[in-house]
Short mmCIF file of N, CA and C in Angstrom, two decimals:
data_model
loop_
_atom_site.label_atom_id
_atom_site.label_comp_id
_atom_site.label_asym_id
_atom_site.label_seq_id
_atom_site.Cartn_x
_atom_site.Cartn_y
_atom_site.Cartn_z
N LYS Y 27 1.16 -1.57 0.12
CA LYS Y 27 0.07 -0.46 0.32
C LYS Y 27 1.12 0.79 -0.01
N THR Y 28 0.36 2.18 -0.80
CA THR Y 28 1.32 3.43 -0.81
C THR Y 28 -0.07 4.55 -0.60
N GLY Y 29 0.68 5.95 0.16
CA GLY Y 29 -0.53 6.69 1.09
C GLY Y 29 -1.06 6.66 2.60
N LEU Y 30 -2.09 7.53 2.57
CA LEU Y 30 -2.12 7.61 3.60
C LEU Y 30 -3.63 6.53 3.81
N GLU Y 31 -3.89 6.08 5.55
CA GLU Y 31 -5.23 5.66 5.41
C GLU Y 31 -5.81 6.16 6.50
N GLY Y 32 -7.03 6.26 6.58
CA GLY Y 32 -7.79 6.67 8.07
C GLY Y 32 -8.64 6.00 8.67
N TYR Y 33 -9.14 6.65 10.00
CA TYR Y 33 -9.83 5.62 10.22
C TYR Y 33 -10.97 6.82 11.10
N ASN Y 34 -12.44 6.28 11.04
CA ASN Y 34 -13.36 7.19 12.12
C ASN Y 34 -13.60 6.30 12.54
N THR Y 35 -13.89 6.28 14.04
CA THR Y 35 -14.19 4.92 15.23
C THR Y 35 -15.75 5.51 15.37
N ASP Y 36 -16.23 7.05 15.40
CA ASP Y 36 -17.63 7.57 15.62
C ASP Y 36 -18.69 6.62 15.38
N ALA Y 37 -18.94 6.74 13.98
CA ALA Y 37 -19.56 5.76 13.90
C ALA Y 37 -19.80 4.42 14.32
N TYR Y 38 -18.70 3.14 14.01
CA TYR Y 38 -18.90 2.25 15.00
C TYR Y 38 -19.22 2.39 16.18
N GLY Y 39 -18.79 3.43 16.93
CA GLY Y 39 -19.26 3.11 19.05
C GLY Y 39 -20.54 3.80 18.77
N PHE Y 40 -21.19 4.61 17.65
CA PHE Y 40 -22.35 4.41 18.49
C PHE Y 40 -22.85 3.53 17.94
N GLN Y 41 -23.14 3.03 16.56
CA GLN Y 41 -24.09 1.34 16.39
C GLN Y 41 -24.04 1.02 17.13
N GLU Y 42 -22.84 0.45 17.28
CA GLU Y 42 -22.87 -0.34 18.41
C GLU Y 42 -23.35 -0.20 19.27
N SER Y 43 -23.05 0.95 20.55
CA SER Y 43 -24.15 1.22 21.57
C SER Y 43 -25.32 1.64 21.35
N ILE Y 44 -25.82 1.63 20.22
CA ILE Y 44 -27.51 2.21 20.49
C ILE Y 44 -27.76 1.23 20.41
N LYS Y 45 -27.70 0.00 19.22
CA LYS Y 45 -28.16 -1.94 19.02
C LYS Y 45 -28.91 -2.36 20.00
N PRO Y 46 -28.21 -1.98 21.58
CA PRO Y 46 -29.61 -2.40 22.41
C PRO Y 46 -30.39 -1.91 23.10
N LEU Y 47 -30.25 -0.97 22.95
CA LEU Y 47 -31.49 0.55 23.18
C LEU Y 47 -32.70 -0.17 21.56
N LEU Y 48 -32.34 -0.63 20.81
CA LEU Y 48 -33.51 -0.73 19.49
C LEU Y 48 -33.67 -1.69 19.83
N GLN Y 49 -33.51 -2.69 20.72
CA GLN Y 49 -34.34 -4.54 20.51
C GLN Y 49 -35.58 -4.18 20.75
N GLY Y 50 -36.43 -4.89 20.73
CA GLY Y 50 -38.34 -5.12 20.72
C GLY Y 50 -38.66 -3.32 20.62
N ALA Y 51 -37.80 -2.68 19.93
CA ALA Y 51 -39.04 -1.76 19.89
C ALA Y 51 -38.70 -1.11 18.39
N ASN Y 52 -40.00 0.00 17.57
CA ASN Y 52 -40.01 0.28 16.22
C ASN Y 52 -39.59 1.65 15.72
N HIS Y 53 -37.96 1.81 15.77
CA HIS Y 53 -37.89 2.81 15.90
C HIS Y 53 -37.33 3.27 14.47
N THR Y 54 -38.50 3.97 13.76
CA THR Y 54 -37.71 4.07 12.14
C THR Y 54 -37.74 5.06 11.86
N HIS Y 55 -37.85 5.88 12.68
CA HIS Y 55 -37.43 7.46 12.47
C HIS Y 55 -36.70 8.40 13.45
N ALA Y 56 -35.58 8.99 13.36
CA ALA Y 56 -35.01 9.54 14.23
C ALA Y 56 -34.48 11.35 14.15
N LEU Y 57 -34.13 11.63 14.85
CA LEU Y 57 -33.98 13.66 14.67
C LEU Y 57 -32.34 13.44 15.61
N ILE Y 58 -31.65 14.14 14.23
CA ILE Y 58 -30.36 14.75 14.60
C ILE Y 58 -30.19 15.82 15.11
N LEU Y 59 -29.84 16.17 16.40
CA LEU Y 59 -30.10 17.42 16.75
C LEU Y 59 -28.75 17.73 16.56
N GLY Y 60 -28.37 18.71 15.61
CA GLY Y 60 -26.61 19.69 15.42
C GLY Y 60 -26.65 19.04 13.98
N THR Y 61 -25.76 19.72 13.66
CA THR Y 61 -25.21 19.57 11.85
C THR Y 61 -23.62 19.54 11.84
N GLY Y 62 -22.85 19.46 12.65
CA GLY Y 62 -21.18 19.09 13.59
C GLY Y 62 -21.03 17.84 12.39
N GLY Y 63 -19.74 17.76 12.47
CA GLY Y 63 -18.70 16.87 12.46
C GLY Y 63 -19.13 15.12 12.43
N ALA Y 64 -19.76 15.04 14.23
CA ALA Y 64 -20.12 14.12 15.07
C ALA Y 64 -21.06 12.92 14.03
N SER Y 65 -22.60 14.81 13.17
CA SER Y 65 -23.58 14.04 13.42
C SER Y 65 -23.50 13.54 11.95
N LEU Y 66 -21.90 13.81 11.16
CA LEU Y 66 -21.94 12.55 9.45
C LEU Y 66 -22.09 11.49 9.94
N ALA Y 67 -21.22 11.02 10.97
CA ALA Y 67 -20.90 9.51 11.79
C ALA Y 67 -22.64 9.51 12.03
N ILE Y 68 -23.10 10.38 13.21
CA ILE Y 68 -24.78 10.28 13.32
C ILE Y 68 -25.25 9.15 12.00
N ALA Y 69 -25.56 10.20 11.53
CA ALA Y 69 -26.08 9.70 10.05
C ALA Y 69 -25.75 8.63 9.57
N TYR Y 70 -24.81 8.19 8.90
CA TYR Y 70 -24.12 7.27 9.11
C TYR Y 70 -24.56 6.24 9.10
N SER Y 71 -24.12 6.12 10.26
CA SER Y 71 -24.70 5.22 11.44
C SER Y 71 -26.12 4.53 10.93
N LEU Y 72 -27.55 5.90 10.97
CA LEU Y 72 -28.66 5.42 11.47
C LEU Y 72 -29.12 4.58 9.79
N GLU Y 73 -27.99 5.32 9.11
CA GLU Y 73 -28.47 4.52 7.02
C GLU Y 73 -27.86 2.97 7.55
N LYS Y 74 -26.95 2.90 7.99
CA LYS Y 74 -27.03 1.40 7.94
C LYS Y 74 -27.89 0.25 9.09
N LEU Y 75 -29.15 1.10 10.12
CA LEU Y 75 -29.74 0.69 10.94
C LEU Y 75 -30.82 0.37 10.15
N GLY Y 76 -30.33 1.14 9.02
CA GLY Y 76 -31.91 1.64 8.46
C GLY Y 76 -32.81 2.57 9.24
N ILE Y 77 -32.88 3.64 10.01
CA ILE Y 77 -34.40 4.57 10.33
C ILE Y 77 -33.03 5.81 9.61
N ALA Y 78 -34.34 5.82 9.03
CA ALA Y 78 -34.92 7.44 8.13
C ALA Y 78 -34.72 8.26 9.73
N TYR Y 79 -33.88 9.65 8.93
CA TYR Y 79 -33.52 11.05 9.78
C TYR Y 79 -33.71 11.94 9.50
N VAL Y 80 -33.40 12.90 9.90
CA VAL Y 80 -33.60 14.58 9.93
C VAL Y 80 -32.59 15.09 10.36
N LYS Y 81 -31.90 15.59 10.49
CA LYS Y 81 -31.38 17.16 11.07
C LYS Y 81 -31.78 18.44 11.73
N VAL Y 82 -31.92 18.44 12.99
CA VAL Y 82 -31.95 19.81 13.25
C VAL Y 82 -31.36 20.78 13.69
N SER Y 83 -31.42 21.66 12.72
CA SER Y 83 -30.32 22.94 13.47
C SER Y 83 -30.55 24.17 13.86
N ARG Y 84 -29.96 25.34 14.49
CA ARG Y 84 -30.34 26.85 14.41
C ARG Y 84 -30.65 27.21 13.58
N ASN Y 85 -29.56 26.97 12.44
CA ASN Y 85 -29.29 27.59 10.89
C ASN Y 85 -29.43 26.23 9.64
N PRO Y 86 -30.73 26.43 9.69
CA PRO Y 86 -31.25 25.18 8.93
C PRO Y 86 -31.00 24.96 7.32
N ARG Y 87 -30.84 24.49 6.96
CA ARG Y 87 -30.77 24.36 5.85
C ARG Y 87 -32.12 23.24 5.16
N GLU Y 88 -32.20 23.38 3.42
CA GLU Y 88 -33.67 23.06 3.02
C GLU Y 88 -33.91 22.16 3.30
N ASP Y 89 -33.00 20.56 3.34
CA ASP Y 89 -33.82 19.68 4.08
C ASP Y 89 -33.43 19.44 5.36
N GLN Y 90 -33.50 20.16 6.19
CA GLN Y 90 -33.49 20.04 7.80
C GLN Y 90 -34.35 20.76 8.56
N LEU Y 91 -34.62 20.72 10.16
CA LEU Y 91 -35.65 20.97 10.46
C LEU Y 91 -34.69 22.11 11.51
N SER Y 92 -35.85 23.51 11.37
CA SER Y 92 -35.09 23.77 12.90
C SER Y 92 -35.96 24.09 14.68
N TYR Y 93 -35.26 23.80 15.46
CA TYR Y 93 -35.97 24.17 17.07
C TYR Y 93 -37.72 24.27 16.51
N PRO Y 94 -37.54 25.20 16.13
CA PRO Y 94 -39.07 25.55 16.60
C PRO Y 94 -40.49 25.08 15.67
N ASP Y 95 -39.48 24.43 14.50
CA ASP Y 95 -40.49 23.47 13.82
C ASP Y 95 -41.26 21.75 14.34
N LEU Y 96 -40.09 21.95 15.62
CA LEU Y 96 -41.14 21.00 15.89
C LEU Y 96 -41.90 21.13 16.67
N GLY Y 97 -43.17 20.24 16.73
CA GLY Y 97 -44.07 20.24 17.23
C GLY Y 97 -44.44 18.71 17.97
N LYS Y 98 -45.94 19.21 18.16
CA LYS Y 98 -46.35 17.23 18.59
C LYS Y 98 -46.09 16.45 17.31
N GLU Y 99 -46.77 16.73 16.10
CA GLU Y 99 -46.48 15.42 15.20
C GLU Y 99 -45.29 14.85 14.92
N GLU Y 100 -44.27 15.77 15.08
CA GLU Y 100 -42.71 15.61 14.97
C GLU Y 100 -42.23 14.68 16.14
N MET Y 101 -42.36 15.16 16.94
CA MET Y 101 -42.08 14.09 18.54
C MET Y 101 -42.68 13.20 18.21
N GLU Y 102 -44.38 12.64 18.29
CA GLU Y 102 -44.39 11.66 17.77
C GLU Y 102 -44.02 11.04 16.81
N LYS Y 103 -43.43 11.36 15.03
CA LYS Y 103 -43.01 10.88 14.92
C LYS Y 103 -41.57 10.04 14.60
N TYR Y 104 -41.01 10.96 15.58
CA TYR Y 104 -39.50 10.70 15.67
C TYR Y 104 -39.31 10.51 17.20
N THR Y 105 -38.85 8.97 17.32
CA THR Y 105 -38.83 8.10 18.03
C THR Y 105 -37.64 7.99 18.88
N LEU Y 106 -36.38 8.66 18.26
CA LEU Y 106 -35.53 8.35 18.37
C LEU Y 106 -34.41 9.90 18.34
N ILE Y 107 -34.02 10.05 19.67
CA ILE Y 107 -33.18 11.30 19.72
C ILE Y 107 -31.85 11.42 19.84
N VAL Y 108 -31.48 12.22 19.25
CA VAL Y 108 -29.55 12.21 19.72
C VAL Y 108 -29.26 13.09 19.38
N ASN Y 109 -28.67 13.84 20.41
CA ASN Y 109 -27.68 15.34 20.51
C ASN Y 109 -26.59 15.04 20.43
N CYS Y 110 -26.14 15.63 18.85
CA CYS Y 110 -24.46 15.58 18.94
C CYS Y 110 -24.45 17.09 18.89
N THR Y 111 -24.94 17.87 19.88
CA THR Y 111 -24.19 19.22 20.13
C THR Y 111 -23.55 19.47 21.63
N PRO Y 112 -22.73 20.37 21.67
CA PRO Y 112 -21.73 20.52 23.01
C PRO Y 112 -22.71 20.94 23.90
N LEU Y 113 -24.22 21.09 24.07
CA LEU Y 113 -25.23 21.58 24.53
C LEU Y 113 -25.42 20.71 26.06
N GLY Y 114 -25.04 21.44 27.54
CA GLY Y 114 -24.90 20.24 28.74
C GLY Y 114 -23.89 20.27 29.05
N THR Y 115 -22.28 20.13 28.01
CA THR Y 115 -21.22 19.67 28.88
C THR Y 115 -20.76 20.48 29.79
N PHE Y 116 -19.97 20.26 30.47
CA PHE Y 116 -19.15 20.95 31.58
C PHE Y 116 -18.57 22.37 31.37
N PRO Y 117 -18.30 23.43 31.50
CA PRO Y 117 -19.46 24.09 33.21
C PRO Y 117 -20.14 24.47 32.65
N ARG Y 118 -20.85 24.31 31.15
CA ARG Y 118 -22.29 25.12 31.18
C ARG Y 118 -23.60 23.78 31.44
N VAL Y 119 -23.78 23.05 32.39
CA VAL Y 119 -24.31 21.80 32.80
C VAL Y 119 -25.63 21.54 32.14
N GLU Y 120 -26.21 23.66 32.86
CA GLU Y 120 -28.11 23.09 33.21
C GLU Y 120 -28.51 23.45 31.21
N ASP Y 121 -27.36 23.56 30.25
CA ASP Y 121 -28.26 23.75 28.82
C ASP Y 121 -28.45 22.23 28.26
N LYS Y 122 -29.99 23.26 27.61
CA LYS Y 122 -30.00 20.89 26.73
C LYS Y 122 -30.57 21.85 25.40
N PRO Y 123 -30.50 21.19 24.69
CA PRO Y 123 -31.12 21.49 23.25
C PRO Y 123 -32.58 21.83 22.51
N LEU Y 124 -33.80 22.77 22.33
CA LEU Y 124 -34.15 23.32 22.88
C LEU Y 124 -35.81 22.47 22.29
N ILE Y 125 -36.04 21.34 22.61
CA ILE Y 125 -36.92 20.27 22.12
C ILE Y 125 -39.04 20.75 22.95
N PRO Y 126 -39.70 20.13 22.22
CA PRO Y 126 -40.53 20.24 23.28
C PRO Y 126 -40.35 18.63 23.48
N TYR Y 127 -40.25 18.95 25.08
CA TYR Y 127 -39.78 17.98 25.95
C TYR Y 127 -41.19 17.17 26.51
N THR Y 128 -42.02 18.22 26.59
CA THR Y 128 -43.68 17.52 26.67
C THR Y 128 -44.01 16.42 26.01
N TYR Y 129 -43.65 16.83 24.91
CA TYR Y 129 -44.67 15.35 23.98
C TYR Y 129 -43.51 14.24 24.05
N LEU Y 130 -42.23 14.42 24.94
CA LEU Y 130 -41.99 12.71 24.84
C LEU Y 130 -42.49 11.81 25.78
N GLY Y 131 -41.99 10.57 25.92
CA GLY Y 131 -43.17 9.66 26.74
C GLY Y 131 -41.91 7.90 26.57
N SER Y 132 -42.62 6.98 27.13
CA SER Y 132 -42.11 5.97 27.18
C SER Y 132 -41.50 5.19 26.01
N GLY Y 133 -42.05 6.01 24.73
CA GLY Y 133 -42.10 4.94 23.11
C GLY Y 133 -40.40 5.87 22.90
N HIS Y 134 -40.10 6.94 23.75
CA HIS Y 134 -38.46 7.30 23.19
C HIS Y 134 -37.27 6.96 23.45
N VAL Y 135 -36.64 7.19 22.70
CA VAL Y 135 -34.92 7.31 23.17
C VAL Y 135 -34.73 8.46 23.41
N LEU Y 136 -33.90 8.69 24.11
CA LEU Y 136 -32.70 9.89 24.10
C LEU Y 136 -31.34 9.43 24.38
N TYR Y 137 -30.59 10.10 23.31
CA TYR Y 137 -29.03 9.38 23.08
C TYR Y 137 -28.23 10.80 23.63
N ASP Y 138 -27.20 11.00 24.23
CA ASP Y 138 -26.92 12.30 24.20
C ASP Y 138 -24.98 12.05 23.76
N LEU Y 139 -24.55 12.27 22.66
CA LEU Y 139 -23.23 12.10 23.18
C LEU Y 139 -22.29 12.35 23.72
N VAL Y 140 -22.85 13.63 24.25
CA VAL Y 140 -21.69 14.10 25.63
C VAL Y 140 -22.49 12.86 26.94
N TYR Y 141 -20.88 13.09 27.37
CA TYR Y 141 -20.97 11.82 28.58
C TYR Y 141 -20.46 12.72 30.06
N ASN Y 142 -19.99 13.88 30.22
CA ASN Y 142 -20.03 14.60 31.30
C ASN Y 142 -20.44 15.86 31.11
N PRO Y 143 -21.21 16.11 32.11
CA PRO Y 143 -21.72 14.89 32.83
C PRO Y 143 -22.76 13.80 32.44
N GLU Y 144 -22.17 12.61 33.96
CA GLU Y 144 -23.23 10.97 33.28
C GLU Y 144 -24.00 11.54 32.84
N LYS Y 145 -25.02 12.64 33.24
CA LYS Y 145 -26.95 12.97 32.95
C LYS Y 145 -27.49 14.11 32.87
N THR Y 146 -27.06 14.76 31.57
CA THR Y 146 -27.00 16.05 30.95
C THR Y 146 -28.50 16.38 31.07
N ALA Y 147 -28.56 17.60 30.94
CA ALA Y 147 -29.96 17.89 31.34
C ALA Y 147 -30.98 17.47 29.94
N PHE Y 148 -31.13 17.95 29.13
CA PHE Y 148 -31.55 17.03 28.19
C PHE Y 148 -31.61 15.48 28.19
N LEU Y 149 -31.24 14.67 28.77
CA LEU Y 149 -30.90 13.62 29.29
C LEU Y 149 -32.20 13.23 30.77
N LYS Y 150 -31.97 14.19 32.03
CA LYS Y 150 -33.05 14.06 32.51
C LYS Y 150 -33.81 14.59 32.42
N ALA Y 151 -34.28 15.73 31.40
CA ALA Y 151 -35.43 16.20 31.00
C ALA Y 151 -36.46 15.25 30.08
N GLY Y 152 -35.82 14.11 29.56
CA GLY Y 152 -36.34 12.86 28.71
C GLY Y 152 -36.28 11.71 29.63
N GLU Y 153 -35.34 11.36 30.65
CA GLU Y 153 -35.85 10.88 31.86
C GLU Y 153 -37.16 11.26 32.05
N GLY Y 154 -37.67 12.49 32.71
CA GLY Y 154 -38.75 13.23 33.20
C GLY Y 154 -40.09 12.82 32.65
N GLN Y 155 -39.63 12.55 31.30
CA GLN Y 155 -41.06 12.27 30.12
C GLN Y 155 -41.09 10.67 29.87
N GLY Y 156 -40.60 10.03 30.37
CA GLY Y 156 -40.51 8.49 30.81
C GLY Y 156 -40.22 7.99 29.81
N ALA Y 157 -38.79 8.41 29.22
CA ALA Y 157 -38.27 8.12 27.90
C ALA Y 157 -36.78 7.66 28.03
N THR Y 158 -36.34 5.80 27.15
CA THR Y 158 -34.90 5.59 27.29
C THR Y 158 -34.31 6.53 27.53
N ILE Y 159 -33.09 6.33 28.33
CA ILE Y 159 -32.09 7.42 28.07
C ILE Y 159 -30.68 7.32 27.83
N CYS Y 160 -29.42 7.35 27.54
CA CYS Y 160 -28.47 6.76 27.33
C CYS Y 160 -27.60 7.75 26.58
N ASN Y 161 -26.66 8.21 27.90
CA ASN Y 161 -25.25 8.93 26.74
C ASN Y 161 -24.35 8.33 26.57
N GLY Y 162 -22.94 9.37 26.13
CA GLY Y 162 -21.83 8.73 25.20
C GLY Y 162 -20.63 7.82 25.44
N SER Y 163 -20.98 7.59 26.74
CA SER Y 163 -19.85 6.47 27.55
C SER Y 163 -20.16 4.98 26.98
N SER Y 164 -20.85 4.85 26.30
CA SER Y 164 -20.43 3.16 25.89
C SER Y 164 -20.23 3.52 24.41
N MET Y 165 -20.53 4.33 23.86
CA MET Y 165 -19.72 5.00 22.32
C MET Y 165 -18.60 5.13 22.48
N LEU Y 166 -18.44 5.80 23.64
CA LEU Y 166 -16.86 6.17 23.86
C LEU Y 166 -15.92 4.47 23.27
N LYS Y 167 -16.49 3.67 24.87
CA LYS Y 167 -15.90 2.41 25.21
C LYS Y 167 -15.65 0.87 23.83
N PHE Y 168 -16.73 1.97 23.02
CA PHE Y 168 -16.68 0.99 21.05
C PHE Y 168 -15.73 2.12 20.53
N GLN Y 169 -15.77 2.65 20.93
CA GLN Y 169 -14.69 3.17 20.16
C GLN Y 169 -13.22 3.19 20.56
N ALA Y 170 -12.86 3.12 21.63
CA ALA Y 170 -11.46 2.84 22.38
C ALA Y 170 -11.47 0.51 21.80
N ASP Y 171 -12.60 0.36 22.08
CA ASP Y 171 -12.36 -0.73 21.00
C ASP Y 171 -11.55 -1.13 19.81
N LYS Y 172 -12.62 -0.50 18.95
CA LYS Y 172 -11.99 -0.01 17.59
C LYS Y 172 -10.71 0.53 17.37
N SER Y 173 -10.92 1.57 18.19
CA SER Y 173 -9.63 2.25 18.02
C SER Y 173 -8.33 1.12 18.16
N TRP Y 174 -8.37 0.14 18.84
CA TRP Y 174 -7.03 -0.33 19.95
C TRP Y 174 -6.97 -1.63 18.78
N GLU Y 175 -8.13 -2.41 17.94
CA GLU Y 175 -8.10 -3.16 16.97
C GLU Y 175 -7.85 -2.59 15.95
N ILE Y 176 -7.79 -1.33 15.30
CA ILE Y 176 -7.45 -0.82 14.50
C ILE Y 176 -5.56 -0.73 14.68
N TRP Y 177 -5.05 -0.27 15.71
CA TRP Y 177 -3.55 -0.43 15.98
C TRP Y 177 -3.33 -1.69 16.13
N GLN Y 178 -3.72 -2.54 16.37
CA GLN Y 178 -3.09 -4.03 16.37
C GLN Y 178 -2.94 -4.83 15.21
N LYS Y 179 -3.43 -3.99 13.84
CA LYS Y 179 -3.47 -4.43 12.72
C LYS Y 179 -2.04 -4.34 12.28
#
């Protein structure tokens, strides 16, 4: 081989960590909160899992939603919600994405890529409505495992 070779473990880490949360449920539509680099890996993973998604942005493009666009109908349709924003990270732990949490229920899964604090304001708000929640620590572990595997080649 010649040239450079690169790897991205974000997609692998997310995909492996979300699978247990999807078992026995029919999550066919997801909201990806944020449009930065991490959202690309999440979108790729959701495609591989056969889950349709829409990205939500403060400054949406034509194929995206804005936070004010989210209402009861959208929240009922999109039962998997993945936070790819830095909102809620230390030291601004009280910050969370501006979604209508009142429309969440036990049929929702909220996944936050943030893992410090362990339970972000986003996850607390979802949990308060009965949603299943997960932070990014398991994703980080799967990423580390994959990185180790890559380096052992």
